[in-house]
GROMACS .gro file of C-alpha atoms in nm:
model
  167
    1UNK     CA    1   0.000   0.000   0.000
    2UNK     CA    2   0.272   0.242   0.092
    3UNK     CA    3   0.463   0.139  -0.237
    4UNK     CA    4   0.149   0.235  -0.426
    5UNK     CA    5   0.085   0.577  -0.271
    6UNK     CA    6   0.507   0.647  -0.321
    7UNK     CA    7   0.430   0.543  -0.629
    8UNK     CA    8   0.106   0.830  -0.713
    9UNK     CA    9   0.251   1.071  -0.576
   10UNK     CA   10   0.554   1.059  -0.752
   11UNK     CA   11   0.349   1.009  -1.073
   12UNK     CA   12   0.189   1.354  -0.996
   13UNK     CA   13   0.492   1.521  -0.870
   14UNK     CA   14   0.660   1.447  -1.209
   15UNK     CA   15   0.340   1.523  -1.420
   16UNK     CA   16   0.277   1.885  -1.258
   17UNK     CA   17   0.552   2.046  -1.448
   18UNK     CA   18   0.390   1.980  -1.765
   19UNK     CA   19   0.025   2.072  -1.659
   20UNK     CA   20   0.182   2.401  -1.555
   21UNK     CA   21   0.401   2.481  -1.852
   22UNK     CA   22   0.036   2.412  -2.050
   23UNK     CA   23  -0.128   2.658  -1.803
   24UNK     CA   24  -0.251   2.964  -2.015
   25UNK     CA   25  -0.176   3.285  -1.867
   26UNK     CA   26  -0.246   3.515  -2.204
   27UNK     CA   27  -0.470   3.740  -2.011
   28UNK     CA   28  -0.172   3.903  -1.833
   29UNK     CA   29  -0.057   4.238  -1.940
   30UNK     CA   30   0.281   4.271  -2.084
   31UNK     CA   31   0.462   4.480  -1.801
   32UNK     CA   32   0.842   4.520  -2.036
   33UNK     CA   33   0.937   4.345  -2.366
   34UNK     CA   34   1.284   4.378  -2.576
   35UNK     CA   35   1.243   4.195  -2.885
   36UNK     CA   36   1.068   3.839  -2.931
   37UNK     CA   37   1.098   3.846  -2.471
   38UNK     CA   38   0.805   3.978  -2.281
   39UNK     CA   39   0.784   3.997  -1.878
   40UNK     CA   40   0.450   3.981  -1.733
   41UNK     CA   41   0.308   3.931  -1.334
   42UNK     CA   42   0.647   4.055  -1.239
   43UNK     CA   43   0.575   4.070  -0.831
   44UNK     CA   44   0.780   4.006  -0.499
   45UNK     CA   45   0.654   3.900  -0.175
   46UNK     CA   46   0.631   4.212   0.126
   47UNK     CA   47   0.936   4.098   0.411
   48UNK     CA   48   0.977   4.223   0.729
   49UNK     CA   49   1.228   4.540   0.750
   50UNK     CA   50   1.513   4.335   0.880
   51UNK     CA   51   1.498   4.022   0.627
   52UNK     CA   52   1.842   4.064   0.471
   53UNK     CA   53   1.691   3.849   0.118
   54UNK     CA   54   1.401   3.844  -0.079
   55UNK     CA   55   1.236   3.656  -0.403
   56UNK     CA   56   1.110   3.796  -0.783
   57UNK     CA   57   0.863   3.612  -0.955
   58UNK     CA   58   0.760   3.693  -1.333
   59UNK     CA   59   0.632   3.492  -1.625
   60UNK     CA   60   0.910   3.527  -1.910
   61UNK     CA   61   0.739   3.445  -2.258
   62UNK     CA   62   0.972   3.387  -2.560
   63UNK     CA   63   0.751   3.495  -2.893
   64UNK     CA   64   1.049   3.423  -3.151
   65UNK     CA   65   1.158   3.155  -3.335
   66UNK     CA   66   1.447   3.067  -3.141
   67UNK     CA   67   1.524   2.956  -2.765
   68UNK     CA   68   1.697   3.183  -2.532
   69UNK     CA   69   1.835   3.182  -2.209
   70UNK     CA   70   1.819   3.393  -1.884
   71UNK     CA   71   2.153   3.409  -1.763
   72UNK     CA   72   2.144   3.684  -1.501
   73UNK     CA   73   1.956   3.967  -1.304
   74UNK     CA   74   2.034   4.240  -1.135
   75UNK     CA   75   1.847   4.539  -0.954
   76UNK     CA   76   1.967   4.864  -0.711
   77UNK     CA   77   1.758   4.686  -0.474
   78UNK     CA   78   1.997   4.427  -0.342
   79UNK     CA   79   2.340   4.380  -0.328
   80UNK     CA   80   2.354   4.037  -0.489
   81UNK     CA   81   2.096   3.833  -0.709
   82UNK     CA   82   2.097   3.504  -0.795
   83UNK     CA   83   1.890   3.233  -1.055
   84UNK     CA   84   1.755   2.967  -0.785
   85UNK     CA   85   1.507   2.680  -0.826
   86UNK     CA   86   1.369   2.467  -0.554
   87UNK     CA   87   1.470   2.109  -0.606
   88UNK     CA   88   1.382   1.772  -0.410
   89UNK     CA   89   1.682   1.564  -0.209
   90UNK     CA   90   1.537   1.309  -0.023
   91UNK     CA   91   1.197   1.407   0.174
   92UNK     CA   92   1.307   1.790   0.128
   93UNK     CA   93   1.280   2.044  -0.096
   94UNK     CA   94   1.607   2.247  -0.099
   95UNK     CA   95   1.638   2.607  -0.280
   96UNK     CA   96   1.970   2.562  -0.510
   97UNK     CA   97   2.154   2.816  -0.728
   98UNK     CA   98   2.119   2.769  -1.112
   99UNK     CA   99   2.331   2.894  -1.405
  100UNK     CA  100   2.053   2.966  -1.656
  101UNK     CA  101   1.660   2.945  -1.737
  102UNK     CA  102   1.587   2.803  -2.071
  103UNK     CA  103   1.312   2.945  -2.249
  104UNK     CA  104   1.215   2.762  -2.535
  105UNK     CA  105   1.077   2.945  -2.899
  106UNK     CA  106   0.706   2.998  -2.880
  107UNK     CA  107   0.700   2.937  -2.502
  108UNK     CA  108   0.681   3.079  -2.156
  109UNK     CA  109   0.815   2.981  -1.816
  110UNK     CA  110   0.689   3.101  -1.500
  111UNK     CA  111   0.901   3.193  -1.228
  112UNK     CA  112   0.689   3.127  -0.884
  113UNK     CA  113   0.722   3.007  -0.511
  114UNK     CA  114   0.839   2.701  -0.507
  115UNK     CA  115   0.988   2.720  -0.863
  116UNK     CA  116   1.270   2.927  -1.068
  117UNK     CA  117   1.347   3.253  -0.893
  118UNK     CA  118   1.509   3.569  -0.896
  119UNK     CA  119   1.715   3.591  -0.509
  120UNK     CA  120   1.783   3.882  -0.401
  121UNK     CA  121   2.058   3.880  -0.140
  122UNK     CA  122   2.214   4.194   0.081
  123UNK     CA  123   1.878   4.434   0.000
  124UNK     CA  124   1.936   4.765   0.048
  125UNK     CA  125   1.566   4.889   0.128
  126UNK     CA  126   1.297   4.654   0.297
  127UNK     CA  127   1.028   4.488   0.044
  128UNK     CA  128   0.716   4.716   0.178
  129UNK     CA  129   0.406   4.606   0.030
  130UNK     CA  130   0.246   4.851  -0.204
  131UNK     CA  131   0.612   4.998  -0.336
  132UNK     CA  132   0.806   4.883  -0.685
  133UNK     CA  133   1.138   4.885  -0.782
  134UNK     CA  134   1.336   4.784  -1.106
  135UNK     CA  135   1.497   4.429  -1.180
  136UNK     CA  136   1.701   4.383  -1.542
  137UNK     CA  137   1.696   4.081  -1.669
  138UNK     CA  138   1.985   3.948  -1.843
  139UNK     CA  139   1.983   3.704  -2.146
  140UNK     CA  140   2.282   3.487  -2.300
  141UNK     CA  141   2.283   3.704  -2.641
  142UNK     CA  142   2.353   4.049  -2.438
  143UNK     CA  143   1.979   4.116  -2.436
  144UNK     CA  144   1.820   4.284  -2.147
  145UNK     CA  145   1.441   4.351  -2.023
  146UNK     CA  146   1.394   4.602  -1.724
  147UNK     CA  147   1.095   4.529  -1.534
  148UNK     CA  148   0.871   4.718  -1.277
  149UNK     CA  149   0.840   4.442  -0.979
  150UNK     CA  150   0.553   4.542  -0.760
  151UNK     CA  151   0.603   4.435  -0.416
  152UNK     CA  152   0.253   4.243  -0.273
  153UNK     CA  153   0.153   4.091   0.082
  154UNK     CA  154   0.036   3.773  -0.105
  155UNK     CA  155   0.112   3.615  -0.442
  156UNK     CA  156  -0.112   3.836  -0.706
  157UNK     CA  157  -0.446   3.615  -0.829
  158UNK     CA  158  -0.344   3.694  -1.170
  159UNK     CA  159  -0.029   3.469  -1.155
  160UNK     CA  160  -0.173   3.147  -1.055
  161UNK     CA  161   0.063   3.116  -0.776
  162UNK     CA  162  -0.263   3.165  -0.532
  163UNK     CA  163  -0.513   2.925  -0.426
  164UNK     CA  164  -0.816   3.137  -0.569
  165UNK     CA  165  -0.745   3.167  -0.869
  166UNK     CA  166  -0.976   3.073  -1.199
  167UNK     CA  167  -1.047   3.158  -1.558
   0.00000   0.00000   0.00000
């Protein structure tokens, strides 16, 4: 019996990244573009004052013909940012560093809790809910996108990321 549920739940675990890559989110306004790369639902999570880190979450659509690849971020924000994903080793889900974010031609990928990331590490000015502040993002080709992030108590319905939300 335990075999079997092991067994589900790691059938579902590896299935969700597909459902959510198929997830529509063409409703969202375009917040920057440069080129064939549009950001969208570009958003960080409010911290208290003395939190020395922080998170960005966006969905990055490719509308070209060819892949590219996030390679980098940086804002005036934070000292230090960082690519991250959350990955599983054993029982746990660990937060770990990554080089790049793929984003293939014709596609999108969403960057959300639990998921890809922007870190932002050494901030210079607390995440207060209701404020913004610009993030750059950096592709492999020398490309960059600067975004507005708005800075939210909760995960904005729009990005799927909370439990409400519909079409």
């Amino acid at each position: 019996m335990l075999l079997r549920l092991l067994a589900a739940s790691t059938l579902v675990a590896l299935c969700l990244p597909a459902v959510a890559q198929d997830h529509n989110h063409d409703h969202a306004p375009v917040q920057a573009a440069a080129g064939d790369l549009a950001v969208s639902q570009a958003w960080s999570r409010a911290m208290p004052p003395s939190a020395p880190t922080g998170a960005v979450y966006f969905v990055l659509e490719n509308r070209g013909e060819q892949p590219q690849r996030l390679v980098g971020a940086q804002t005036s924000r934070a000292e230090k940012t960082e690519l991250h994903t959350h990955v599983h080793q054993g029982d746990m889900m660990k937060m770990q560093q990554i080089e790049a974010v793929d984003v293939p031609a014709g596609g999108k990928v969403e960057f959300k809790p639990g998921g890809n990331h922007v870190m932002l590490f050494g901030l210079k000015q607390p995440l207060v809910a209701g404020e913004s502040f610009p993030v750059t993002l950096q592709f492999e080709n020398g490309g960059e996108i600067t975004t507005e992030v708005s800075i939210e108590v909760d995960a904005p319905a729009a990005s799927g990321a909370a439990s409400g939300h519909h079409h």
